[in-house]
Amino acid sequence: MEIRVDSSGKLFEEAELKVVGIFQKDDAKSKKIPDIKEKELKTLFQSLKSSHTFGASLGERFFLNNTNGDSYLLIGLGNKKALSSEVLRKQVAAFIKSHLASAKSLAIDLDSFFSTQFERNANAVIEGALLSDYKFDKYKTSSQEQNLKEVSLKTTKKNASQLSKIVKNALPMIESMKLARDYATEVPNFLNSVKYASLVEQDVKKNLKGVKVKILNKADIKKERMELFLSVNAGSAYEPRLVHLTYTPKKKTRKMKHIALVGKGITFDTGGYSLKPSASIMGMKYDMAGSSTVYGAFRAAVLQGAPHKLTCIMAITDNAVSSKATFPDSVIKTRNGKTVEILNTDAEGRLALADALDYTCDLKPDVIFDAATLTGACLVALGDEVCGLMSNDESLVKSIKKAAQARDEYIWELPIVPEFRDHIKSKVADIKNIGKPMRAGTAVAGAFLQEFIKNGISWAHFDIAGVANNQDHLPYCTPGTASALMVRTMVEYIHNA
Ligand code: BES
Ligand code: MG
Ligand code: ZN
């Protein structure tokens, strides 16, 4: 689907369907009546016998045709004061979704949808429109044709050039989010570690000019002494991969920071010998969503010409069962020299990440973000809707929360208190890979990761176990596919860092 800026109103005139946002008028005491600005449309509307059925409450829709053959869709936006960019994103996604199969072209009267915060709201409309047609149907032998090819946004001549800039900036973001969704939604019999790394390499070479690619294979990973990461791979039929990408901005400024993004890339998590029961093993193809999230964020930030040096690290393997898989009770030496007792092979994400984080610290970044579908406990604590955040730096948390708010994503901080260190003390090794049963599982996993962050580096951990998929409540996500949530928050942070 293509988006076009319509500064003359010509596309609006020609479109098969014209969409106009209508707010409720609150001055009519008890009866809510719609506030239709455009005179001709208002006259037409009032001439209809059925007009009393439409009150412009949020999400309400009303179709009407005039005698020239023009079709209008009125979208109720409710109370103007309650409107937010997320409400817009959802409303736009919802009506676009219901017209994907029918109309070829759809024209939105942008200025009827909001009158404040042009950049934020216009961006939300664009995201709502372009994210909503995402589908993953490569394995369907027949699928429904999408007719809707063009969405135009009508605005004033004065706003048009700003709108074009907003579109130009939004496109790489949306494209990168859709690619991240594709990777995470891919099935595990196709997307093994080797395949995944090579797909990423191809994408970088094709689309991210100037980005350095290094892919560590099993021998390289051994040389790096990443025994903990290798222990997760021990049962796999495929070699592990560590993808290492580097972007350096063309213009170097004194304010330039080095931000590293690290992702858990478990292409399938069986649990290993601590095997998951059938009900919880389903959906474990998404266990590499941390890596697709950080890749999506890296990709979007690079394409938008981010002003900071960026590193992207993806620790990729599956967690399989075989005679070679790691036994629970094993003790493994990590890259940083500590020993870890592996009491549960299903707590594998933190093992892969521990070595990857230690490796990343050696690159001396100012900030590290890691993203991982790390704990089921995160779903218990925060649901499918909210991303868990843990960090060693209060001011970093502040900036991340600000970024999340600006991009309408939900994030909530969980504390890592010093006492959690005691939860992961081992009797035979330095630490163990699980805490106490039913006790702060998400934050204790965060405490485990923190053991691998070297002094002076600001770090934040995003537990995306809930938000990575199952976002059926968001019309700009597609049921049965990954969400790519948190990509926008990370990119927003990078631009403001
Ligand atoms: N990949 C899972 C976490 C997960 C669970 C993500 C459900 C999405 C939905 C992770 O590797 C895992 O299995 N964690 C264990 C940790 C436990 C053994 C300490 C868990 O949450 O049960
Ligand atoms: Mg697991
Ligand atoms: Zn996992």
Short mmCIF file of C-alpha atoms and ligand atoms in Angstrom, two decimals:
data_model
loop_
_atom_site.label_atom_id
_atom_site.label_comp_id
_atom_site.label_asym_id
_atom_site.label_seq_id
_atom_site.Cartn_x
_atom_site.Cartn_y
_atom_site.Cartn_z
CA MET A 1 0.00 0.00 0.00
CA GLU A 2 1.24 3.42 -0.90
CA ILE A 3 0.66 6.67 0.94
CA ARG A 4 0.39 9.98 -0.92
CA VAL A 5 0.29 13.56 0.23
CA ASP A 6 -2.60 15.46 -1.30
CA SER A 7 -2.04 19.21 -1.07
CA SER A 8 -4.46 20.23 -3.83
CA GLY A 9 -7.41 18.09 -2.81
CA LYS A 10 -7.37 16.45 -6.24
CA LEU A 11 -6.76 12.93 -4.93
CA PHE A 12 -9.52 13.44 -2.40
CA GLU A 13 -11.91 14.41 -5.15
CA GLU A 14 -11.02 11.41 -7.28
CA ALA A 15 -10.92 8.75 -4.55
CA GLU A 16 -13.39 5.90 -4.43
CA LEU A 17 -13.98 6.54 -0.77
CA LYS A 18 -13.48 9.77 1.12
CA VAL A 19 -12.92 9.43 4.83
CA VAL A 20 -13.74 12.30 7.16
CA GLY A 21 -13.20 12.37 10.91
CA ILE A 22 -16.10 13.81 12.93
CA PHE A 23 -16.03 14.86 16.57
CA GLN A 24 -18.97 14.98 18.92
CA LYS A 25 -20.33 18.41 19.57
CA ASP A 26 -20.70 18.81 23.31
CA ASP A 27 -22.79 21.96 23.38
CA ALA A 28 -25.97 20.01 22.63
CA LYS A 29 -26.80 19.25 26.25
CA SER A 30 -27.93 15.66 26.38
CA LYS A 31 -27.98 14.67 22.71
CA LYS A 32 -24.56 14.20 21.18
CA ILE A 33 -24.63 15.59 17.69
CA PRO A 34 -21.80 15.36 15.17
CA ASP A 35 -19.68 18.38 14.42
CA ILE A 36 -19.43 18.35 10.61
CA LYS A 37 -17.18 21.17 9.44
CA GLU A 38 -17.49 20.91 5.69
CA LYS A 39 -20.66 22.78 4.63
CA GLU A 40 -21.71 20.66 1.68
CA LEU A 41 -21.19 17.44 3.61
CA LYS A 42 -23.14 18.83 6.55
CA THR A 43 -26.10 19.79 4.35
CA LEU A 44 -26.04 16.39 2.69
CA PHE A 45 -25.86 14.64 6.05
CA GLN A 46 -28.71 16.65 7.53
CA SER A 47 -30.90 15.89 4.54
CA LEU A 48 -30.78 12.18 5.30
CA LYS A 49 -33.55 10.55 7.31
CA SER A 50 -31.04 8.22 8.97
CA SER A 51 -28.75 11.03 10.12
CA HIS A 52 -30.07 10.88 13.68
CA THR A 53 -28.46 7.42 14.01
CA PHE A 54 -24.94 8.84 13.87
CA GLY A 55 -23.65 10.66 16.91
CA ALA A 56 -19.91 10.59 16.14
CA SER A 57 -19.05 8.59 19.25
CA LEU A 58 -15.63 6.97 19.08
CA GLY A 59 -15.45 4.30 16.39
CA GLU A 60 -18.95 4.94 15.05
CA ARG A 61 -19.20 4.90 11.25
CA PHE A 62 -21.64 6.35 8.75
CA PHE A 63 -21.66 5.97 4.98
CA LEU A 64 -23.27 8.44 2.63
CA ASN A 65 -23.30 9.17 -1.08
CA ASN A 66 -24.07 12.39 -2.89
CA THR A 67 -25.74 12.70 -6.26
CA ASN A 68 -22.36 13.14 -8.02
CA GLY A 69 -21.47 9.59 -7.07
CA ASP A 70 -19.07 10.53 -4.28
CA SER A 71 -18.94 8.13 -1.35
CA TYR A 72 -18.09 9.34 2.12
CA LEU A 73 -17.23 7.44 5.24
CA LEU A 74 -17.69 9.43 8.41
CA ILE A 75 -15.63 8.21 11.32
CA GLY A 76 -16.79 9.15 14.79
CA LEU A 77 -13.90 10.38 16.92
CA GLY A 78 -15.81 11.03 20.13
CA ASN A 79 -14.89 13.88 22.40
CA LYS A 80 -12.17 16.07 20.91
CA LYS A 81 -10.50 16.54 24.30
CA ALA A 82 -10.11 12.77 24.74
CA LEU A 83 -8.41 12.29 21.38
CA SER A 84 -4.83 11.01 21.46
CA SER A 85 -2.35 9.87 18.85
CA GLU A 86 -2.93 6.24 19.89
CA VAL A 87 -6.70 6.62 19.49
CA LEU A 88 -6.04 7.97 15.99
CA ARG A 89 -3.62 5.16 15.14
CA LYS A 90 -6.21 2.58 16.22
CA GLN A 91 -9.17 4.24 14.49
CA VAL A 92 -7.31 4.64 11.21
CA ALA A 93 -6.01 1.06 11.33
CA ALA A 94 -9.52 -0.23 12.03
CA PHE A 95 -11.23 1.45 9.09
CA ILE A 96 -8.36 0.76 6.69
CA LYS A 97 -8.45 -2.91 7.69
CA SER A 98 -12.13 -3.17 6.90
CA HIS A 99 -11.57 -1.68 3.43
CA LEU A 100 -8.45 -3.59 2.38
CA ALA A 101 -10.42 -5.96 0.21
CA SER A 102 -12.89 -3.46 -1.27
CA ALA A 103 -11.82 0.08 -2.21
CA LYS A 104 -8.82 0.59 -4.51
CA SER A 105 -8.15 4.07 -3.29
CA LEU A 106 -9.10 5.75 -0.11
CA ALA A 107 -8.66 9.41 0.70
CA ILE A 108 -8.35 10.75 4.20
CA ASP A 109 -9.22 14.33 5.03
CA LEU A 110 -6.31 14.55 7.47
CA ASP A 111 -7.20 17.91 8.97
CA SER A 112 -10.62 16.64 10.03
CA PHE A 113 -8.95 14.09 12.32
CA PHE A 114 -6.99 16.42 14.58
CA SER A 115 -6.03 20.04 14.97
CA THR A 116 -3.10 19.92 17.39
CA GLN A 117 0.35 18.23 17.50
CA PHE A 118 0.58 17.88 13.75
CA GLU A 119 3.74 15.75 13.61
CA ARG A 120 2.76 13.27 16.29
CA ASN A 121 -0.81 12.84 15.07
CA ALA A 122 0.01 12.70 11.35
CA ASN A 123 2.64 10.08 12.10
CA ALA A 124 0.07 8.05 14.03
CA VAL A 125 -2.35 8.19 11.09
CA ILE A 126 0.39 7.03 8.71
CA GLU A 127 1.43 4.19 11.01
CA GLY A 128 -2.18 3.17 11.57
CA ALA A 129 -2.75 3.00 7.83
CA LEU A 130 0.46 1.30 6.74
CA LEU A 131 0.89 -1.18 9.58
CA SER A 132 -2.66 -2.48 9.31
CA ASP A 133 -2.25 -4.28 5.99
CA TYR A 134 0.50 -6.54 7.35
CA LYS A 135 -0.12 -10.21 6.69
CA PHE A 136 1.92 -13.38 6.83
CA ASP A 137 0.41 -15.63 4.20
CA LYS A 138 3.41 -17.19 2.46
CA TYR A 139 2.32 -20.66 3.56
CA LYS A 140 -1.28 -20.28 2.40
CA THR A 141 -1.89 -21.83 -0.99
CA SER A 142 -4.66 -19.34 -1.62
CA SER A 143 -5.14 -15.97 0.01
CA GLN A 144 -7.39 -12.98 -0.25
CA GLU A 145 -6.35 -10.29 -2.69
CA GLN A 146 -5.74 -6.83 -1.23
CA ASN A 147 -7.36 -4.25 -3.47
CA LEU A 148 -6.49 -1.15 -1.53
CA LYS A 149 -3.34 0.17 -3.18
CA GLU A 150 -3.36 3.84 -2.35
CA VAL A 151 -4.21 5.97 0.65
CA SER A 152 -3.99 9.72 0.23
CA LEU A 153 -3.81 12.30 2.99
CA LYS A 154 -5.41 15.62 2.20
CA THR A 155 -4.03 18.60 4.04
CA THR A 156 -3.52 22.33 3.49
CA LYS A 157 -0.78 23.62 1.17
CA LYS A 158 0.85 25.07 4.27
CA ASN A 159 1.14 21.67 6.00
CA ALA A 160 1.91 19.61 2.91
CA SER A 161 5.70 19.89 2.93
CA GLN A 162 5.88 19.00 6.62
CA LEU A 163 3.59 16.07 5.96
CA SER A 164 5.85 14.85 3.16
CA LYS A 165 8.79 14.89 5.55
CA ILE A 166 6.82 12.95 8.15
CA VAL A 167 5.87 10.34 5.55
CA LYS A 168 9.47 10.07 4.39
CA ASN A 169 10.61 9.42 7.94
CA ALA A 170 7.80 7.00 8.73
CA LEU A 171 8.34 4.72 5.74
CA PRO A 172 11.66 3.13 6.82
CA MET A 173 10.22 2.65 10.30
CA ILE A 174 7.15 0.85 9.01
CA GLU A 175 9.15 -1.21 6.53
CA SER A 176 11.59 -2.25 9.27
CA MET A 177 8.78 -3.14 11.64
CA LYS A 178 7.18 -5.31 8.98
CA LEU A 179 10.48 -7.06 8.32
CA ALA A 180 10.89 -7.65 12.07
CA ARG A 181 7.36 -9.09 12.10
CA ASP A 182 8.23 -11.36 9.18
CA TYR A 183 11.33 -12.75 10.91
CA ALA A 184 9.56 -13.34 14.21
CA THR A 185 6.47 -14.87 12.63
CA GLU A 186 8.53 -17.22 10.44
CA VAL A 187 8.20 -20.90 11.25
CA PRO A 188 11.04 -22.77 12.95
CA ASN A 189 11.45 -25.43 10.28
CA PHE A 190 12.35 -22.61 7.89
CA LEU A 191 14.05 -20.05 10.12
CA ASN A 192 16.92 -21.93 11.74
CA SER A 193 19.90 -20.04 13.13
CA VAL A 194 22.03 -20.31 9.99
CA LYS A 195 19.22 -19.23 7.68
CA TYR A 196 18.21 -16.35 9.94
CA ALA A 197 21.72 -14.91 10.12
CA SER A 198 22.12 -15.13 6.38
CA LEU A 199 18.77 -13.41 5.74
CA VAL A 200 19.85 -10.56 7.99
CA GLU A 201 23.20 -10.36 6.22
CA GLN A 202 21.49 -10.18 2.83
CA ASP A 203 19.14 -7.46 4.04
CA VAL A 204 22.01 -5.38 5.43
CA LYS A 205 23.99 -5.70 2.22
CA LYS A 206 21.00 -4.77 0.11
CA ASN A 207 19.48 -2.00 2.16
CA LEU A 208 21.90 -0.65 4.76
CA LYS A 209 24.79 0.85 2.82
CA GLY A 210 27.85 1.46 4.95
CA VAL A 211 26.85 -0.89 7.77
CA LYS A 212 29.60 -3.35 8.69
CA VAL A 213 28.48 -6.97 9.00
CA LYS A 214 30.33 -9.58 10.99
CA ILE A 215 28.80 -13.00 11.53
CA LEU A 216 30.45 -15.27 14.07
CA ASN A 217 30.05 -18.99 13.42
CA LYS A 218 30.48 -21.77 15.98
CA ALA A 219 34.29 -21.75 15.76
CA ASP A 220 34.41 -17.95 16.16
CA ILE A 221 32.02 -18.14 19.11
CA LYS A 222 34.26 -20.80 20.68
CA LYS A 223 37.27 -18.55 20.17
CA GLU A 224 35.34 -15.84 22.00
CA ARG A 225 34.92 -18.29 24.91
CA MET A 226 31.14 -17.90 24.87
CA GLU A 227 30.60 -21.28 26.50
CA LEU A 228 27.30 -20.26 28.05
CA PHE A 229 25.84 -19.36 24.65
CA LEU A 230 27.30 -22.59 23.26
CA SER A 231 25.67 -24.59 26.06
CA VAL A 232 22.27 -23.47 24.78
CA ASN A 233 23.24 -24.59 21.28
CA ALA A 234 24.63 -27.95 22.44
CA GLY A 235 21.53 -29.95 21.50
CA SER A 236 20.94 -28.23 18.18
CA ALA A 237 21.27 -29.64 14.68
CA TYR A 238 22.33 -26.13 13.57
CA GLU A 239 25.36 -24.03 14.37
CA PRO A 240 24.80 -20.91 16.47
CA ARG A 241 25.33 -17.48 14.95
CA LEU A 242 26.29 -14.20 16.53
CA VAL A 243 25.37 -11.35 14.21
CA HIS A 244 27.40 -8.19 14.83
CA LEU A 245 26.44 -5.04 12.90
CA THR A 246 28.07 -1.63 13.14
CA TYR A 247 26.80 1.70 11.87
CA THR A 248 28.83 4.89 12.08
CA PRO A 249 27.10 8.13 11.10
CA LYS A 250 28.64 10.14 8.25
CA LYS A 251 28.82 13.32 10.29
CA LYS A 252 30.58 12.76 13.57
CA THR A 253 29.63 15.22 16.28
CA ARG A 254 30.96 15.67 19.75
CA LYS A 255 27.57 14.67 21.13
CA MET A 256 27.78 11.35 19.31
CA LYS A 257 27.10 8.35 21.53
CA HIS A 258 27.64 4.66 20.98
CA ILE A 259 24.41 2.74 21.55
CA ALA A 260 24.40 -1.05 21.39
CA LEU A 261 21.27 -3.14 20.87
CA VAL A 262 21.42 -6.80 21.87
CA GLY A 263 18.71 -9.36 21.14
CA LYS A 264 17.77 -12.88 22.23
CA GLY A 265 17.47 -14.95 19.08
CA ILE A 266 16.20 -18.37 20.13
CA THR A 267 14.65 -19.60 16.87
CA PHE A 268 12.77 -22.21 18.87
CA ASP A 269 12.67 -22.85 22.60
CA THR A 270 11.75 -26.40 23.54
CA GLY A 271 13.08 -25.83 27.05
CA GLY A 272 15.83 -28.39 26.45
CA TYR A 273 15.96 -31.23 28.99
CA SER A 274 13.78 -29.03 31.21
CA LEU A 275 11.25 -29.64 28.47
CA LYS A 276 8.24 -27.38 28.16
CA PRO A 277 4.78 -28.99 28.36
CA SER A 278 2.87 -29.08 25.03
CA ALA A 279 0.67 -26.11 25.81
CA SER A 280 3.61 -23.80 26.54
CA ILE A 281 5.85 -25.01 23.74
CA MET A 282 3.43 -23.68 21.13
CA GLY A 283 4.42 -20.22 20.00
CA MET A 284 8.07 -20.67 20.95
CA LYS A 285 9.03 -19.74 17.38
CA TYR A 286 8.62 -16.19 18.69
CA ASP A 287 11.51 -16.70 21.09
CA MET A 288 13.82 -14.88 18.69
CA ALA A 289 11.65 -11.74 18.78
CA GLY A 290 14.21 -9.91 20.92
CA SER A 291 16.68 -10.19 18.07
CA SER A 292 14.16 -9.17 15.40
CA THR A 293 13.12 -6.22 17.55
CA VAL A 294 16.65 -4.90 17.93
CA TYR A 295 17.34 -5.52 14.26
CA GLY A 296 14.17 -3.63 13.30
CA ALA A 297 15.16 -0.71 15.52
CA PHE A 298 18.75 -0.69 14.24
CA ARG A 299 17.55 -0.84 10.63
CA ALA A 300 15.01 1.96 11.01
CA ALA A 301 17.48 4.19 12.86
CA VAL A 302 20.17 3.64 10.21
CA LEU A 303 17.78 4.37 7.34
CA GLN A 304 16.66 7.54 9.10
CA GLY A 305 20.29 8.61 9.41
CA ALA A 306 20.63 8.37 13.20
CA PRO A 307 23.27 10.72 14.65
CA HIS A 308 24.86 8.05 16.87
CA LYS A 309 27.15 5.10 16.43
CA LEU A 310 25.02 1.97 16.63
CA THR A 311 25.89 -1.66 17.26
CA CYS A 312 23.43 -4.49 16.82
CA ILE A 313 24.15 -7.93 18.30
CA MET A 314 21.91 -10.93 17.74
CA ALA A 315 22.60 -14.16 19.65
CA ILE A 316 20.99 -16.83 17.51
CA THR A 317 20.42 -20.55 18.18
CA ASP A 318 17.56 -22.87 19.00
CA ASN A 319 17.19 -24.58 22.38
CA ALA A 320 16.74 -28.23 21.46
CA VAL A 321 16.75 -31.64 23.10
CA SER A 322 19.19 -34.31 21.96
CA SER A 323 21.78 -36.60 23.45
CA LYS A 324 24.19 -33.66 23.18
CA ALA A 325 21.95 -31.12 24.87
CA THR A 326 23.12 -29.61 28.15
CA PHE A 327 22.02 -31.49 31.27
CA PRO A 328 20.45 -29.59 34.15
CA ASP A 329 23.05 -29.47 37.00
CA SER A 330 25.81 -28.65 34.52
CA VAL A 331 28.30 -25.94 35.42
CA ILE A 332 29.60 -23.76 32.62
CA LYS A 333 32.29 -21.10 32.52
CA THR A 334 31.08 -17.88 30.99
CA ARG A 335 32.93 -15.47 28.69
CA ASN A 336 33.56 -13.12 31.62
CA GLY A 337 35.12 -15.91 33.70
CA LYS A 338 32.26 -16.49 36.14
CA THR A 339 30.82 -19.97 36.51
CA VAL A 340 27.11 -20.65 36.14
CA GLU A 341 25.18 -23.65 37.37
CA ILE A 342 22.46 -24.45 34.89
CA LEU A 343 19.60 -25.82 36.96
CA ASN A 344 16.93 -25.27 34.34
CA THR A 345 17.77 -25.49 30.65
CA ASP A 346 14.55 -23.61 29.91
CA ALA A 347 16.08 -20.47 31.41
CA GLU A 348 18.24 -20.35 28.28
CA GLY A 349 17.68 -16.78 27.09
CA ARG A 350 19.69 -15.31 29.93
CA LEU A 351 22.55 -17.74 29.15
CA ALA A 352 22.77 -16.73 25.50
CA LEU A 353 22.41 -13.07 26.43
CA ALA A 354 24.97 -13.19 29.24
CA ASP A 355 27.84 -13.96 26.88
CA ALA A 356 26.44 -11.63 24.22
CA LEU A 357 26.22 -8.79 26.75
CA ASP A 358 29.77 -9.44 27.96
CA TYR A 359 30.98 -9.37 24.35
CA THR A 360 29.05 -6.13 23.79
CA CYS A 361 30.59 -4.49 26.87
CA ASP A 362 34.04 -5.01 25.33
CA LEU A 363 32.98 -2.73 22.48
CA LYS A 364 32.71 0.02 25.13
CA PRO A 365 29.30 1.43 24.24
CA ASP A 366 27.79 4.25 26.31
CA VAL A 367 24.41 2.53 26.43
CA ILE A 368 23.24 -1.07 25.99
CA PHE A 369 19.64 -2.07 25.35
CA ASP A 370 18.75 -5.71 25.30
CA ALA A 371 15.42 -7.13 24.20
CA ALA A 372 14.26 -10.65 24.98
CA THR A 373 11.18 -12.82 25.34
CA LEU A 374 12.85 -13.75 28.61
CA THR A 375 10.27 -14.80 31.18
CA GLY A 376 6.77 -16.19 31.36
CA ALA A 377 6.61 -14.33 34.67
CA CYS A 378 6.52 -11.08 32.70
CA LEU A 379 3.13 -12.09 31.31
CA VAL A 380 1.91 -12.79 34.82
CA ALA A 381 3.12 -9.43 36.08
CA LEU A 382 2.32 -7.15 33.15
CA GLY A 383 0.08 -9.06 30.74
CA ASP A 384 0.33 -9.08 26.97
CA GLU A 385 0.04 -5.32 26.85
CA VAL A 386 3.03 -4.02 28.77
CA CYS A 387 6.78 -4.40 28.25
CA GLY A 388 8.91 -5.01 31.33
CA LEU A 389 11.89 -2.70 31.82
CA MET A 390 14.89 -3.19 34.11
CA SER A 391 17.99 -1.06 34.25
CA ASN A 392 21.07 -0.04 36.20
CA ASP A 393 20.58 3.67 35.45
CA GLU A 394 17.68 5.79 36.67
CA SER A 395 18.17 8.57 34.18
CA LEU A 396 18.22 6.08 31.32
CA VAL A 397 14.90 4.71 32.55
CA LYS A 398 13.50 8.24 32.51
CA SER A 399 14.54 8.75 28.89
CA ILE A 400 13.18 5.37 27.83
CA LYS A 401 9.85 6.05 29.51
CA LYS A 402 9.69 9.39 27.74
CA ALA A 403 10.43 7.73 24.42
CA ALA A 404 7.77 5.06 25.03
CA GLN A 405 5.22 7.71 25.89
CA ALA A 406 6.03 9.67 22.75
CA ARG A 407 5.49 6.54 20.68
CA ASP A 408 2.41 5.28 22.51
CA GLU A 409 4.00 2.08 23.77
CA TYR A 410 3.49 0.72 27.28
CA ILE A 411 6.51 0.04 29.44
CA TRP A 412 6.80 -0.52 33.18
CA GLU A 413 9.91 -0.66 35.28
CA LEU A 414 10.58 -3.55 37.64
CA PRO A 415 13.23 -3.06 40.33
CA ILE A 416 16.48 -4.97 40.57
CA VAL A 417 17.21 -4.81 44.30
CA PRO A 418 20.60 -6.00 45.66
CA GLU A 419 18.81 -8.82 47.51
CA PHE A 420 17.98 -10.49 44.18
CA ARG A 421 21.66 -11.37 43.88
CA ASP A 422 21.13 -13.79 46.74
CA HIS A 423 18.35 -15.52 44.81
CA ILE A 424 20.83 -16.58 42.16
CA LYS A 425 23.67 -17.67 44.48
CA SER A 426 24.75 -21.23 43.67
CA LYS A 427 26.13 -23.86 46.04
CA VAL A 428 28.57 -25.23 43.48
CA ALA A 429 29.23 -22.33 41.10
CA ASP A 430 29.34 -18.52 41.30
CA ILE A 431 25.73 -18.13 40.27
CA LYS A 432 22.84 -20.28 39.07
CA ASN A 433 20.46 -19.58 36.23
CA ILE A 434 17.19 -19.59 38.19
CA GLY A 435 15.94 -17.83 41.32
CA LYS A 436 13.31 -18.91 43.83
CA PRO A 437 10.12 -20.48 42.44
CA MET A 438 7.27 -17.98 42.01
CA ARG A 439 9.37 -15.06 43.23
CA ALA A 440 9.97 -12.01 40.99
CA GLY A 441 10.92 -14.19 38.03
CA THR A 442 11.23 -11.32 35.60
CA ALA A 443 13.33 -9.03 37.78
CA VAL A 444 15.56 -11.88 38.98
CA ALA A 445 16.26 -12.72 35.33
CA GLY A 446 17.16 -9.03 34.98
CA ALA A 447 19.46 -9.34 38.00
CA PHE A 448 21.14 -12.31 36.30
CA LEU A 449 21.79 -10.28 33.16
CA GLN A 450 23.13 -7.38 35.18
CA GLU A 451 25.95 -9.64 36.38
CA PHE A 452 27.35 -9.37 32.86
CA ILE A 453 27.27 -5.59 32.47
CA LYS A 454 30.64 -4.03 33.06
CA ASN A 455 31.11 -0.96 35.26
CA GLY A 456 30.18 2.39 33.84
CA ILE A 457 27.92 1.16 31.09
CA SER A 458 24.28 2.23 31.21
CA TRP A 459 22.07 -0.72 30.48
CA ALA A 460 18.37 -1.41 30.07
CA HIS A 461 16.67 -4.74 29.60
CA PHE A 462 13.31 -4.98 27.76
CA ASP A 463 11.37 -8.15 28.59
CA ILE A 464 9.09 -8.40 25.58
CA ALA A 465 7.64 -11.84 26.42
CA GLY A 466 4.16 -10.28 26.53
CA VAL A 467 4.23 -7.66 23.80
CA ALA A 468 6.11 -9.57 21.10
CA ASN A 469 2.94 -11.24 19.81
CA ASN A 470 -0.72 -11.70 20.78
CA GLN A 471 -1.59 -8.05 20.16
CA ASP A 472 -5.07 -8.78 18.82
CA HIS A 473 -6.40 -5.81 20.79
CA LEU A 474 -4.37 -3.45 18.58
CA PRO A 475 -5.94 -2.95 15.14
CA TYR A 476 -2.53 -1.98 13.71
CA CYS A 477 -1.23 -5.44 14.59
CA THR A 478 -2.31 -8.60 12.79
CA PRO A 479 -3.68 -11.57 14.75
CA GLY A 480 -1.40 -14.59 14.65
CA THR A 481 1.72 -12.58 13.82
CA ALA A 482 4.47 -10.74 15.67
CA SER A 483 3.93 -7.11 16.69
CA ALA A 484 7.36 -5.44 16.40
CA LEU A 485 6.37 -3.35 19.40
CA MET A 486 9.24 -1.53 21.13
CA VAL A 487 10.98 -0.88 17.82
CA ARG A 488 9.44 2.59 17.84
CA THR A 489 10.42 3.28 21.46
CA MET A 490 14.02 2.25 20.83
CA VAL A 491 14.32 4.38 17.69
CA GLU A 492 12.76 7.36 19.46
CA TYR A 493 15.31 6.97 22.25
CA ILE A 494 18.17 6.79 19.74
CA HIS A 495 17.09 9.99 17.99
CA ASN A 496 16.87 11.91 21.26
CA ALA A 497 20.00 10.48 22.90
N1 BES B 1 11.13 -18.13 26.23
C1 BES B 1 10.77 -18.36 27.57
C2 BES B 1 9.92 -17.25 28.16
C3 BES B 1 8.54 -17.07 27.59
C4 BES B 1 7.47 -17.75 28.13
C5 BES B 1 8.32 -16.20 26.56
C6 BES B 1 6.21 -17.57 27.60
C7 BES B 1 7.05 -16.02 26.03
C8 BES B 1 5.99 -16.70 26.56
C9 BES B 1 12.02 -18.51 28.43
O1 BES B 1 13.12 -19.06 27.80
C10 BES B 1 11.67 -19.41 29.56
O2 BES B 1 11.34 -20.53 29.29
N2 BES B 1 11.74 -18.91 30.79
C11 BES B 1 11.41 -19.67 31.91
C12 BES B 1 12.35 -19.29 33.02
C13 BES B 1 12.24 -20.14 34.25
C14 BES B 1 12.64 -21.56 33.95
C15 BES B 1 13.09 -19.54 35.33
C16 BES B 1 9.98 -19.37 32.30
O3 BES B 1 9.55 -18.22 32.19
O4 BES B 1 9.26 -20.29 32.69
MG MG B 2 13.13 -21.18 27.89
ZN ZN B 3 13.25 -18.79 25.76
#
